[in-house]
Amino acid sequence: MIEGFARRRFDGSEAPVNYATAGDGPPLLLLHGYPQTHIMWRKIAPRLAADFTVIAADLRGYGDSGKPPSDSRHAPYSKRAMAGDLTALMSALGHARFLLAGHDRGGRVAHRLTLDNPGRVERLAVLDIVPTERLFRETGKAVATGYYHWYFLIQEAPFPETLIGNSVEFYLRTKLGRWGAGAEMVEEEAFAEYLRCFSDPATIHASCEDYRAAATIDLEHDAADLDRPIECPMLVLWGERGLMHRHFDVPGTWRERASDVSDALIPCGHFLPEEAPDETFRALHAFFSAR
């Protein structure tokens, strides 16, 4: 699905990681968001691979990566556990230090990975998110309406799983269409791949566990690190027509958490790499090329 990339599988962690890789140069790990897979980078990853060794991975619980059983604390789907899969992958590939970009849920995993592994991430980019703790703390009617899924998915199983499973294609098309420039931003071949992966009941359950963890154990981990800044250079990208832009000072929320933040507003909705691939590529390439 990503032109010129080879599909691989890493079995050395608690949850096997499905990933695609290509290129030569400094290692760059790309992480996707909900409800997608690593192919959300398909429009820009080949261009990045001209100058970087690009690794685009499926998060734990998503795509073709592993979906381990959860527990009452949702610990297997904490961002710490999800990040652990990816640090193990990068170590196995021989990358002691690497560049890192994450969109949506992938941005939250990237945030935790950077905090838990000081020195391993050389540069960090997050796309269209504010810190998890900040979003929960400041959610009012408008944010709760636009991001209703944050509160729907955390309901006790199997309530959200059953409702989503009743019409997976309708749910997926609605999600992609409402958050972005319209469902047409995703070509049918890519949508079919998203649908293949998300139609798996194990994926639906795991993605709910991801959000349940965000509302519980992730907040515990975040509270312990509120005074610990991200020390590497950071890039914040966000969509001009997205909910985050309407309700938050997006780069300002990250300047409270990091010592070196640059930012760029991208002319699109939530799905930057798919809606505005040229602008997103230029911003990421310039940031990761800086030394």
PDB file of N, CA and C in Angstrom, residues 222-279:
ATOM      1  N   ASP A 222       0.827  10.246  33.137  1.00  0.00           N
ATOM      2  CA  ASP A 222       1.010  11.658  32.788  1.00  0.00           C
ATOM      3  C   ASP A 222       1.143  12.526  34.032  1.00  0.00           C
ATOM      4  N   ALA A 223       0.354  12.229  35.052  1.00  0.00           N
ATOM      5  CA  ALA A 223       0.412  13.029  36.283  1.00  0.00           C
ATOM      6  C   ALA A 223       1.795  12.942  36.923  1.00  0.00           C
ATOM      7  N   ALA A 224       2.412  11.792  36.812  1.00  0.00           N
ATOM      8  CA  ALA A 224       3.746  11.622  37.400  1.00  0.00           C
ATOM      9  C   ALA A 224       4.809  12.388  36.627  1.00  0.00           C
ATOM     10  N   ASP A 225       4.505  12.786  35.397  1.00  0.00           N
ATOM     11  CA  ASP A 225       5.504  13.437  34.537  1.00  0.00           C
ATOM     12  C   ASP A 225       5.150  14.875  34.175  1.00  0.00           C
ATOM     13  N   LEU A 226       4.186  15.467  34.850  1.00  0.00           N
ATOM     14  CA  LEU A 226       3.748  16.817  34.469  1.00  0.00           C
ATOM     15  C   LEU A 226       4.875  17.840  34.549  1.00  0.00           C
ATOM     16  N   ASP A 227       5.808  17.631  35.432  1.00  0.00           N
ATOM     17  CA  ASP A 227       6.896  18.598  35.602  1.00  0.00           C
ATOM     18  C   ASP A 227       8.163  18.188  34.867  1.00  0.00           C
ATOM     19  N   ARG A 228       8.084  17.118  34.057  1.00  0.00           N
ATOM     20  CA  ARG A 228       9.263  16.656  33.331  1.00  0.00           C
ATOM     21  C   ARG A 228       9.121  17.023  31.859  1.00  0.00           C
ATOM     22  N   PRO A 229       9.937  17.954  31.361  1.00  0.00           N
ATOM     23  CA  PRO A 229       9.758  18.423  29.987  1.00  0.00           C
ATOM     24  C   PRO A 229      10.329  17.460  28.957  1.00  0.00           C
ATOM     25  N   ILE A 230       9.810  17.561  27.761  1.00  0.00           N
ATOM     26  CA  ILE A 230      10.431  16.909  26.605  1.00  0.00           C
ATOM     27  C   ILE A 230      11.682  17.707  26.275  1.00  0.00           C
ATOM     28  N   GLU A 231      12.808  17.038  26.216  1.00  0.00           N
ATOM     29  CA  GLU A 231      14.081  17.744  26.071  1.00  0.00           C
ATOM     30  C   GLU A 231      14.563  17.858  24.631  1.00  0.00           C
ATOM     31  N   CYS A 232      14.080  17.013  23.745  1.00  0.00           N
ATOM     32  CA  CYS A 232      14.538  17.088  22.355  1.00  0.00           C
ATOM     33  C   CYS A 232      13.741  18.153  21.599  1.00  0.00           C
ATOM     34  N   PRO A 233      14.250  18.632  20.471  1.00  0.00           N
ATOM     35  CA  PRO A 233      13.474  19.563  19.644  1.00  0.00           C
ATOM     36  C   PRO A 233      12.150  18.927  19.222  1.00  0.00           C
ATOM     37  N   MET A 234      11.100  19.760  19.186  1.00  0.00           N
ATOM     38  CA  MET A 234       9.758  19.268  18.915  1.00  0.00           C
ATOM     39  C   MET A 234       9.085  20.133  17.859  1.00  0.00           C
ATOM     40  N   LEU A 235       8.352  19.485  16.960  1.00  0.00           N
ATOM     41  CA  LEU A 235       7.542  20.168  15.948  1.00  0.00           C
ATOM     42  C   LEU A 235       6.082  19.840  16.200  1.00  0.00           C
ATOM     43  N   VAL A 236       5.242  20.869  16.215  1.00  0.00           N
ATOM     44  CA  VAL A 236       3.805  20.697  16.382  1.00  0.00           C
ATOM     45  C   VAL A 236       3.118  21.142  15.085  1.00  0.00           C
ATOM     46  N   LEU A 237       2.405  20.221  14.455  1.00  0.00           N
ATOM     47  CA  LEU A 237       1.603  20.521  13.274  1.00  0.00           C
ATOM     48  C   LEU A 237       0.139  20.304  13.616  1.00  0.00           C
ATOM     49  N   TRP A 238      -0.722  21.149  13.114  1.00  0.00           N
ATOM     50  CA  TRP A 238      -2.145  20.959  13.363  1.00  0.00           C
ATOM     51  C   TRP A 238      -2.954  21.574  12.235  1.00  0.00           C
ATOM     52  N   GLY A 239      -4.220  21.100  12.103  1.00  0.00           N
ATOM     53  CA  GLY A 239      -5.059  21.466  10.977  1.00  0.00           C
ATOM     54  C   GLY A 239      -5.847  22.738  11.221  1.00  0.00           C
ATOM     55  N   GLU A 240      -5.819  23.628  10.247  1.00  0.00           N
ATOM     56  CA  GLU A 240      -6.512  24.916  10.346  1.00  0.00           C
ATOM     57  C   GLU A 240      -8.029  24.753  10.448  1.00  0.00           C
ATOM     58  N   ARG A 241      -8.559  23.667   9.890  1.00  0.00           N
ATOM     59  CA  ARG A 241     -10.001  23.440   9.912  1.00  0.00           C
ATOM     60  C   ARG A 241     -10.389  22.341  10.904  1.00  0.00           C
ATOM     61  N   GLY A 242      -9.493  21.998  11.799  1.00  0.00           N
ATOM     62  CA  GLY A 242      -9.749  20.933  12.758  1.00  0.00           C
ATOM     63  C   GLY A 242     -10.271  21.441  14.088  1.00  0.00           C
ATOM     64  N   LEU A 243     -10.807  20.527  14.879  1.00  0.00           N
ATOM     65  CA  LEU A 243     -11.368  20.863  16.189  1.00  0.00           C
ATOM     66  C   LEU A 243     -10.313  21.375  17.147  1.00  0.00           C
ATOM     67  N   MET A 244      -9.110  20.822  17.082  1.00  0.00           N
ATOM     68  CA  MET A 244      -8.057  21.272  17.983  1.00  0.00           C
ATOM     69  C   MET A 244      -7.777  22.762  17.789  1.00  0.00           C
ATOM     70  N   HIS A 245      -7.740  23.212  16.539  1.00  0.00           N
ATOM     71  CA  HIS A 245      -7.457  24.619  16.253  1.00  0.00           C
ATOM     72  C   HIS A 245      -8.565  25.527  16.778  1.00  0.00           C
ATOM     73  N   ARG A 246      -9.788  25.061  16.715  1.00  0.00           N
ATOM     74  CA  ARG A 246     -10.923  25.894  17.152  1.00  0.00           C
ATOM     75  C   ARG A 246     -10.973  26.066  18.657  1.00  0.00           C
ATOM     76  N   HIS A 247     -10.432  25.127  19.406  1.00  0.00           N
ATOM     77  CA  HIS A 247     -10.669  25.142  20.849  1.00  0.00           C
ATOM     78  C   HIS A 247      -9.411  25.188  21.717  1.00  0.00           C
ATOM     79  N   PHE A 248      -8.233  25.085  21.107  1.00  0.00           N
ATOM     80  CA  PHE A 248      -7.004  25.110  21.894  1.00  0.00           C
ATOM     81  C   PHE A 248      -5.941  25.956  21.199  1.00  0.00           C
ATOM     82  N   ASP A 249      -5.065  26.520  22.008  1.00  0.00           N
ATOM     83  CA  ASP A 249      -3.803  27.059  21.495  1.00  0.00           C
ATOM     84  C   ASP A 249      -2.872  25.856  21.386  1.00  0.00           C
ATOM     85  N   VAL A 250      -2.917  25.174  20.254  1.00  0.00           N
ATOM     86  CA  VAL A 250      -2.256  23.869  20.136  1.00  0.00           C
ATOM     87  C   VAL A 250      -0.758  23.953  20.438  1.00  0.00           C
ATOM     88  N   PRO A 251      -0.003  24.823  19.773  1.00  0.00           N
ATOM     89  CA  PRO A 251       1.435  24.848  20.101  1.00  0.00           C
ATOM     90  C   PRO A 251       1.696  25.342  21.518  1.00  0.00           C
ATOM     91  N   GLY A 252       0.812  26.213  22.037  1.00  0.00           N
ATOM     92  CA  GLY A 252       0.980  26.689  23.409  1.00  0.00           C
ATOM     93  C   GLY A 252       0.880  25.578  24.431  1.00  0.00           C
ATOM     94  N   THR A 253       0.001  24.590  24.179  1.00  0.00           N
ATOM     95  CA  THR A 253      -0.119  23.478  25.133  1.00  0.00           C
ATOM     96  C   THR A 253       1.161  22.660  25.183  1.00  0.00           C
ATOM     97  N   TRP A 254       1.883  22.603  24.043  1.00  0.00           N
ATOM     98  CA  TRP A 254       3.125  21.825  24.014  1.00  0.00           C
ATOM     99  C   TRP A 254       4.311  22.624  24.537  1.00  0.00           C
ATOM    100  N   ARG A 255       4.246  23.937  24.423  1.00  0.00           N
ATOM    101  CA  ARG A 255       5.332  24.739  24.996  1.00  0.00           C
ATOM    102  C   ARG A 255       5.332  24.663  26.522  1.00  0.00           C
ATOM    103  N   GLU A 256       4.222  24.256  27.104  1.00  0.00           N
ATOM    104  CA  GLU A 256       4.184  23.998  28.546  1.00  0.00           C
ATOM    105  C   GLU A 256       4.895  22.698  28.899  1.00  0.00           C
ATOM    106  N   ARG A 257       5.129  21.824  27.897  1.00  0.00           N
ATOM    107  CA  ARG A 257       5.685  20.492  28.142  1.00  0.00           C
ATOM    108  C   ARG A 257       7.064  20.289  27.531  1.00  0.00           C
ATOM    109  N   ALA A 258       7.503  21.212  26.683  1.00  0.00           N
ATOM    110  CA  ALA A 258       8.756  21.014  25.966  1.00  0.00           C
ATOM    111  C   ALA A 258       9.548  22.311  25.935  1.00  0.00           C
ATOM    112  N   SER A 259      10.853  22.184  25.864  1.00  0.00           N
ATOM    113  CA  SER A 259      11.728  23.350  25.946  1.00  0.00           C
ATOM    114  C   SER A 259      12.073  23.946  24.590  1.00  0.00           C
ATOM    115  N   ASP A 260      11.843  23.210  23.498  1.00  0.00           N
ATOM    116  CA  ASP A 260      12.242  23.672  22.162  1.00  0.00           C
ATOM    117  C   ASP A 260      11.155  23.262  21.179  1.00  0.00           C
ATOM    118  N   VAL A 261      10.185  24.150  20.928  1.00  0.00           N
ATOM    119  CA  VAL A 261       9.024  23.821  20.108  1.00  0.00           C
ATOM    120  C   VAL A 261       8.934  24.761  18.915  1.00  0.00           C
ATOM    121  N   SER A 262       8.843  24.188  17.722  1.00  0.00           N
ATOM    122  CA  SER A 262       8.475  24.944  16.534  1.00  0.00           C
ATOM    123  C   SER A 262       7.106  24.448  16.075  1.00  0.00           C
ATOM    124  N   ASP A 263       6.436  25.226  15.222  1.00  0.00           N
ATOM    125  CA  ASP A 263       5.078  24.836  14.864  1.00  0.00           C
ATOM    126  C   ASP A 263       4.724  25.327  13.475  1.00  0.00           C
ATOM    127  N   ALA A 264       3.688  24.709  12.895  1.00  0.00           N
ATOM    128  CA  ALA A 264       3.163  25.119  11.607  1.00  0.00           C
ATOM    129  C   ALA A 264       1.694  24.731  11.518  1.00  0.00           C
ATOM    130  N   LEU A 265       0.869  25.677  11.106  1.00  0.00           N
ATOM    131  CA  LEU A 265      -0.551  25.444  10.881  1.00  0.00           C
ATOM    132  C   LEU A 265      -0.736  24.979   9.439  1.00  0.00           C
ATOM    133  N   ILE A 266      -1.390  23.826   9.268  1.00  0.00           N
ATOM    134  CA  ILE A 266      -1.545  23.211   7.951  1.00  0.00           C
ATOM    135  C   ILE A 266      -2.986  23.437   7.464  1.00  0.00           C
ATOM    136  N   PRO A 267      -3.185  23.811   6.195  1.00  0.00           N
ATOM    137  CA  PRO A 267      -4.526  24.140   5.691  1.00  0.00           C
ATOM    138  C   PRO A 267      -5.368  22.900   5.407  1.00  0.00           C
ATOM    139  N   CYS A 268      -5.892  22.295   6.467  1.00  0.00           N
ATOM    140  CA  CYS A 268      -6.682  21.071   6.314  1.00  0.00           C
ATOM    141  C   CYS A 268      -7.439  20.809   7.602  1.00  0.00           C
ATOM    142  N   GLY A 269      -8.093  19.648   7.662  1.00  0.00           N
ATOM    143  CA  GLY A 269      -8.749  19.204   8.875  1.00  0.00           C
ATOM    144  C   GLY A 269      -7.808  18.359   9.719  1.00  0.00           C
ATOM    145  N   HIS A 270      -8.303  17.234  10.215  1.00  0.00           N
ATOM    146  CA  HIS A 270      -7.558  16.430  11.177  1.00  0.00           C
ATOM    147  C   HIS A 270      -6.483  15.550  10.539  1.00  0.00           C
ATOM    148  N   PHE A 271      -6.728  15.057   9.320  1.00  0.00           N
ATOM    149  CA  PHE A 271      -5.861  14.033   8.736  1.00  0.00           C
ATOM    150  C   PHE A 271      -4.793  14.675   7.851  1.00  0.00           C
ATOM    151  N   LEU A 272      -3.820  15.296   8.466  1.00  0.00           N
ATOM    152  CA  LEU A 272      -2.831  16.094   7.742  1.00  0.00           C
ATOM    153  C   LEU A 272      -2.124  15.335   6.622  1.00  0.00           C
ATOM    154  N   PRO A 273      -1.581  14.133   6.874  1.00  0.00           N
ATOM    155  CA  PRO A 273      -0.823  13.458   5.818  1.00  0.00           C
ATOM    156  C   PRO A 273      -1.664  13.042   4.621  1.00  0.00           C
ATOM    157  N   GLU A 274      -2.990  12.949   4.795  1.00  0.00           N
ATOM    158  CA  GLU A 274      -3.856  12.550   3.691  1.00  0.00           C
ATOM    159  C   GLU A 274      -4.544  13.744   3.037  1.00  0.00           C
ATOM    160  N   GLU A 275      -4.884  14.764   3.826  1.00  0.00           N
ATOM    161  CA  GLU A 275      -5.564  15.939   3.289  1.00  0.00           C
ATOM    162  C   GLU A 275      -4.600  16.950   2.678  1.00  0.00           C
ATOM    163  N   ALA A 276      -3.466  17.128   3.289  1.00  0.00           N
ATOM    164  CA  ALA A 276      -2.493  18.130   2.837  1.00  0.00           C
ATOM    165  C   ALA A 276      -1.104  17.496   2.806  1.00  0.00           C
ATOM    166  N   PRO A 277      -0.893  16.494   1.951  1.00  0.00           N
ATOM    167  CA  PRO A 277       0.382  15.786   1.968  1.00  0.00           C
ATOM    168  C   PRO A 277       1.577  16.658   1.600  1.00  0.00           C
ATOM    169  N   ASP A 278       1.413  17.593   0.676  1.00  0.00           N
ATOM    170  CA  ASP A 278       2.553  18.411   0.264  1.00  0.00           C
ATOM    171  C   ASP A 278       3.029  19.303   1.404  1.00  0.00           C
ATOM    172  N   GLU A 279       2.089  19.992   2.045  1.00  0.00           N
ATOM    173  CA  GLU A 279       2.455  20.884   3.146  1.00  0.00           C
ATOM    174  C   GLU A 279       2.997  20.101   4.336  1.00  0.00           C
TER     175      GLU A 279
END
